[in-house]
mmCIF file of C-alpha atoms in Angstrom:
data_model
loop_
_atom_site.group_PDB
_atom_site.id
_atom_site.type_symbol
_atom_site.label_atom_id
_atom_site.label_comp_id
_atom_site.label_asym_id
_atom_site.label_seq_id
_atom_site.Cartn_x
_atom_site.Cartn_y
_atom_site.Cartn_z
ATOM 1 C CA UNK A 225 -61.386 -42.309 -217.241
ATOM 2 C CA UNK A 226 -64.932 -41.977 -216.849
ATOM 3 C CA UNK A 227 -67.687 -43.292 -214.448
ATOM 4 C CA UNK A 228 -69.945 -45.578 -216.698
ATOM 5 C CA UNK A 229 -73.221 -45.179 -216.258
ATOM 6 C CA UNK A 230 -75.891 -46.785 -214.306
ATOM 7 C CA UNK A 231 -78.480 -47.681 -216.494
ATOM 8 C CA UNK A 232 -76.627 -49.939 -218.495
ATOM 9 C CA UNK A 233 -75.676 -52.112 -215.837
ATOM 10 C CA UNK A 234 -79.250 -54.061 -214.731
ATOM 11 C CA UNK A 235 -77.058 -55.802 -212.087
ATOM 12 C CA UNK A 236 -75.002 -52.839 -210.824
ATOM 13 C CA UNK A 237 -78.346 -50.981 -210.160
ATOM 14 C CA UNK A 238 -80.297 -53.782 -208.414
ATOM 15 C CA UNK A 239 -76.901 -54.129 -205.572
ATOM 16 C CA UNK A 240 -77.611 -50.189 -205.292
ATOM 17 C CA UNK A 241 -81.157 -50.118 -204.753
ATOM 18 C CA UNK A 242 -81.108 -53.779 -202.510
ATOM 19 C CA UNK A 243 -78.114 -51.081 -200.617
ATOM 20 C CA UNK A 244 -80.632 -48.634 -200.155
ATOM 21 C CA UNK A 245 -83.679 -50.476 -199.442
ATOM 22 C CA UNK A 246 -81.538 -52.540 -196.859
ATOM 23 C CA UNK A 247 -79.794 -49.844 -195.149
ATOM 24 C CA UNK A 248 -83.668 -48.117 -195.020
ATOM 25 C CA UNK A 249 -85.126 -51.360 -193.440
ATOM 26 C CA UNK A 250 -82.124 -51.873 -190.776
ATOM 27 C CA UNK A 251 -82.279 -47.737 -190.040
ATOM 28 C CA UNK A 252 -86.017 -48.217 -189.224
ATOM 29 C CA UNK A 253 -85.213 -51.611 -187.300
ATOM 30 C CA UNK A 254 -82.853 -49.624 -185.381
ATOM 31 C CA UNK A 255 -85.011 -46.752 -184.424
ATOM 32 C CA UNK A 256 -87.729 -49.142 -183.297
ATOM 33 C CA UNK A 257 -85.300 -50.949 -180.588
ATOM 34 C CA UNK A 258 -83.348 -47.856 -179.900
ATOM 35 C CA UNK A 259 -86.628 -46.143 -179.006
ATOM 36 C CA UNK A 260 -88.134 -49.265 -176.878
ATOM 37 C CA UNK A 261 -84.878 -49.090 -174.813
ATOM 38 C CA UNK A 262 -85.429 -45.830 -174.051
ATOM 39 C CA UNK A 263 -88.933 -46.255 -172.893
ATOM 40 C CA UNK A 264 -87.968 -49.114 -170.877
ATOM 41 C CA UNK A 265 -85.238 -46.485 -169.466
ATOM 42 C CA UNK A 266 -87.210 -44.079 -169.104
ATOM 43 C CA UNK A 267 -89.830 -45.747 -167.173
ATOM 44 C CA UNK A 268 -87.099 -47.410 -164.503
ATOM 45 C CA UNK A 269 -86.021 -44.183 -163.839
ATOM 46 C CA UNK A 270 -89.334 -42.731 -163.270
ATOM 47 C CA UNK A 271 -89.874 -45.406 -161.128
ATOM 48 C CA UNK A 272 -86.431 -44.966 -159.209
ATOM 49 C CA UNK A 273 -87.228 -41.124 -158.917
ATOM 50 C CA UNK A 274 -90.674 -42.039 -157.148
ATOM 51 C CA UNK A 275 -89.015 -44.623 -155.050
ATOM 52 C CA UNK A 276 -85.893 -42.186 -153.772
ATOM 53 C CA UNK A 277 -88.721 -39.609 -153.350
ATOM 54 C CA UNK A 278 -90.761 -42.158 -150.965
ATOM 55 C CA UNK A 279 -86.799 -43.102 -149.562
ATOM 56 C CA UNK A 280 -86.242 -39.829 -148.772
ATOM 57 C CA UNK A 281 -89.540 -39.217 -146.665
ATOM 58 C CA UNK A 282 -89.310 -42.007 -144.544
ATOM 59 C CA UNK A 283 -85.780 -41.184 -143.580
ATOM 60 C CA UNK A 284 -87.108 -37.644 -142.871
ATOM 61 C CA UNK A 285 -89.941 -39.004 -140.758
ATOM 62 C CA UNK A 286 -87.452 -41.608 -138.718
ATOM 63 C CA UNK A 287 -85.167 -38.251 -138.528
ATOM 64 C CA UNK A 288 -87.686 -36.052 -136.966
ATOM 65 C CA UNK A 289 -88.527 -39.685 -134.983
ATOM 66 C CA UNK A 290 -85.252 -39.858 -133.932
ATOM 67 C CA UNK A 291 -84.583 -35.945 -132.906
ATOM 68 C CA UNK A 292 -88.090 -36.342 -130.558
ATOM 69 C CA UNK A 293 -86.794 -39.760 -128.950
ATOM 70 C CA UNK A 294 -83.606 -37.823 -128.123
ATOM 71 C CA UNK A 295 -85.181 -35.170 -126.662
ATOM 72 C CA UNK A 296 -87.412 -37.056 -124.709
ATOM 73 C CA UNK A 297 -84.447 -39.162 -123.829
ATOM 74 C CA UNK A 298 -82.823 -35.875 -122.712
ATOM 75 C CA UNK A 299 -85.283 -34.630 -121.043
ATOM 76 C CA UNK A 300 -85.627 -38.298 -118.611
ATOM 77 C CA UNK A 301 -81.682 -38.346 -117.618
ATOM 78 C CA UNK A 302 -82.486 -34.908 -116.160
ATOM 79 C CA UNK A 303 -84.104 -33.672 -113.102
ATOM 80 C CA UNK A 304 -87.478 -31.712 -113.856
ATOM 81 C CA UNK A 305 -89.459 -31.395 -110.889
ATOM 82 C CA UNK A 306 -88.651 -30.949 -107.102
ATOM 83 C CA UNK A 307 -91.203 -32.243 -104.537
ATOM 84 C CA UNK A 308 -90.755 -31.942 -100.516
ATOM 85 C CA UNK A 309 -93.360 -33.499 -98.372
ATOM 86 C CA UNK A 310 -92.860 -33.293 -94.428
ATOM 87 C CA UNK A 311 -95.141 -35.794 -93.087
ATOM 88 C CA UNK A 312 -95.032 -35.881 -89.495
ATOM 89 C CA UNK A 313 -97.183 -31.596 -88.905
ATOM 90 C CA UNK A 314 -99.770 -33.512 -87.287
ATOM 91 C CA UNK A 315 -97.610 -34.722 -84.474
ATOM 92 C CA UNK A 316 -96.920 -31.301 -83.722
ATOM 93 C CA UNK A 317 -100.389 -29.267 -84.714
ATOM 94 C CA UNK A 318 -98.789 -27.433 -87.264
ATOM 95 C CA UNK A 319 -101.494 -25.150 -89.435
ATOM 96 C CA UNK A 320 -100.916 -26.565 -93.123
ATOM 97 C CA UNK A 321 -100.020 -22.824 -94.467
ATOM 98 C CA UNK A 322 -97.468 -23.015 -92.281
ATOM 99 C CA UNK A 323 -95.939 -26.810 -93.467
ATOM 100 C CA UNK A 324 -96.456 -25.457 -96.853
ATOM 101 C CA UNK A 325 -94.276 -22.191 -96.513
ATOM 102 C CA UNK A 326 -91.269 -24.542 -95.219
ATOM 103 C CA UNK A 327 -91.937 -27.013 -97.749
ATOM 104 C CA UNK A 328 -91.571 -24.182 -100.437
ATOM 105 C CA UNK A 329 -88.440 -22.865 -98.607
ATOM 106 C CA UNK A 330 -86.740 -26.061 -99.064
ATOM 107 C CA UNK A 331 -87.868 -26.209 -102.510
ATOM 108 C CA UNK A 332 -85.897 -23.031 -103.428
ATOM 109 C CA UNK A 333 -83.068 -24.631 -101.260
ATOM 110 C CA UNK A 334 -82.799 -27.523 -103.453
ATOM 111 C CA UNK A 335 -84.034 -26.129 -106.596
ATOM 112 C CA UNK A 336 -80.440 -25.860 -108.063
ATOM 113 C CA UNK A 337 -80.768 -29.625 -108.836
ATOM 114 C CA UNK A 338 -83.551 -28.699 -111.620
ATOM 115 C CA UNK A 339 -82.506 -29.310 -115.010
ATOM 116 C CA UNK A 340 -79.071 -31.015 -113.856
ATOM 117 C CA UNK A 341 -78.006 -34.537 -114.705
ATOM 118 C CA UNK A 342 -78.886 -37.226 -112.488
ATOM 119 C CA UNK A 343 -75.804 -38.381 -111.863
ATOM 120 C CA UNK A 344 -74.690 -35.302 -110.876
ATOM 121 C CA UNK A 345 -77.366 -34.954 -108.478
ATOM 122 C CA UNK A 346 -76.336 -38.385 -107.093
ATOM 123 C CA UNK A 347 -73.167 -37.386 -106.743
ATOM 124 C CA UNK A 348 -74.262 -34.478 -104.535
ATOM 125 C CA UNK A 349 -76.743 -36.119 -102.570
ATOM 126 C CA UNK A 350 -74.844 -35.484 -99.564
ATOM 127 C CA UNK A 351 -74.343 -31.830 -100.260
ATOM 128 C CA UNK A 352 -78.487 -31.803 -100.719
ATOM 129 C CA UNK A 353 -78.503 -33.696 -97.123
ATOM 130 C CA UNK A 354 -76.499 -31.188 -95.434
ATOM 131 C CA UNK A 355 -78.372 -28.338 -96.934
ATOM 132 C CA UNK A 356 -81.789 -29.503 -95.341
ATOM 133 C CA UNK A 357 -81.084 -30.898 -92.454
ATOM 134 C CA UNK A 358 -78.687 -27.797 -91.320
ATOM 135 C CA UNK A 359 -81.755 -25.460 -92.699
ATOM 136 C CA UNK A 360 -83.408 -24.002 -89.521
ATOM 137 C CA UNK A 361 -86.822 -23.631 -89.163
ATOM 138 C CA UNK A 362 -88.879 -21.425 -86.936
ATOM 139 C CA UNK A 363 -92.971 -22.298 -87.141
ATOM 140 C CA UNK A 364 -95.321 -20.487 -84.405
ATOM 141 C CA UNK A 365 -92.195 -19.019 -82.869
ATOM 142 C CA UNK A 366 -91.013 -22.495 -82.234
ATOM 143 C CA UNK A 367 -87.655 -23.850 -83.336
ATOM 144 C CA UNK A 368 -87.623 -27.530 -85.651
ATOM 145 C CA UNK A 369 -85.012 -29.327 -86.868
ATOM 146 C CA UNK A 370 -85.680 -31.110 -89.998
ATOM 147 C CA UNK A 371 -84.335 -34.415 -90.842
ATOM 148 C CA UNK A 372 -84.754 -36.581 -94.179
ATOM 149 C CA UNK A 373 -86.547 -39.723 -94.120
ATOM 150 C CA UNK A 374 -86.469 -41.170 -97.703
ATOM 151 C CA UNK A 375 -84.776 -39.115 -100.807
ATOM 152 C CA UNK A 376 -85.749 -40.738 -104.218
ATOM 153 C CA UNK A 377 -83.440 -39.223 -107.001
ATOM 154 C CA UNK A 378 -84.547 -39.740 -110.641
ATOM 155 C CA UNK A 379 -86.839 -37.512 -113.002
ATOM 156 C CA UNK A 380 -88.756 -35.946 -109.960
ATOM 157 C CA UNK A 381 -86.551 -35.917 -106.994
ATOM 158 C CA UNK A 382 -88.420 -36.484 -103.822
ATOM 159 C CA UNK A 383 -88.114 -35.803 -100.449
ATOM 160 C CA UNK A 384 -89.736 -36.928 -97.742
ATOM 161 C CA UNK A 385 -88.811 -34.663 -94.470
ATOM 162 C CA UNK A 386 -89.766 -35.270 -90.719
ATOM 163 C CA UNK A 387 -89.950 -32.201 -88.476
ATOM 164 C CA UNK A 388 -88.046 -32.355 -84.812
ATOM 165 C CA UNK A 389 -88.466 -29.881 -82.261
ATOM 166 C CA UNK A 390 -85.060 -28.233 -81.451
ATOM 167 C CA UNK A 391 -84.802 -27.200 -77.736
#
């Protein structure tokens, strides 16, 4: 058996070439949409890239936001600063060098209560008490007894003393 030919069939060669020219017309249709998909692809993800990109430095900036706001948060449930004030030298004609010596000595008394929690130092407040008012103090060879008026415990604990002569 042979293959007959193509040129004698006028029908035969127009279904081939309609084939061809169809299958050429559909192949280009197809490329056309394939490649606008792609675009529009292409572009969303572009656009997604920027937007994670953008995402990704505002969580870094509410991060380092976050870290600082800790930190400071830290640093206010904690005791920084000690301040001692006796108020009552006058009453007794005591030189300020000399209140300001004892007010330092009871600073580095007390100063184990810097950087500590503040419920910690609440806890010891009585322990803090005890520590001043048993302190002795000798000014102009002259004995005082110090006792605590107010004690205000937060950030900056202060401490307001009164001076009483010890016979």
């Amino acid at each position: 058996m042979r293959v007959p030919t193509i040129h004698r069939y006028k029908n035969g060669q127009r279904f081939f070439f309609g084939t061809v020219i169809g299958a050429l017309v559909s192949w280009l249709i197809f490329l056309y949409m394939f490649g606008h998909m792609q675009e529009e692809q292409a572009k969303t993800i572009r656009k997604q890239r920027e937007q994670i990109m953008e995402l990704e430095k505002e969580k870094n900036i509410w991060q380092e936001d976050f870290k600082k706001l800790n930190e400071k948060n830290k640093q206010l449930l904690t005791v920084q600063e000690v301040i001692v004030k006796i108020e009552n030298a006058e009453k007794y004609r005591i030189d300020p060098l000399s209140v300001f010596e004892v007010e330092e000595s009871v600073k580095e008394d007390i100063s184990m209560v810097l950087a500590k929690d503040l419920h910690l130092v609440y806890e010891s407040r009585d322990l803090l008490k005890r520590v001043i008012i048993n302190k002795p103090v000798k000014i102009n060879d002259k004995r005082y007894r110090l006792t605590i008026k107010e004690i205000v415990i937060y950030t900056t604990l202060t401490v307001h003393l009164e001076l009483i002569l010890d016979d």
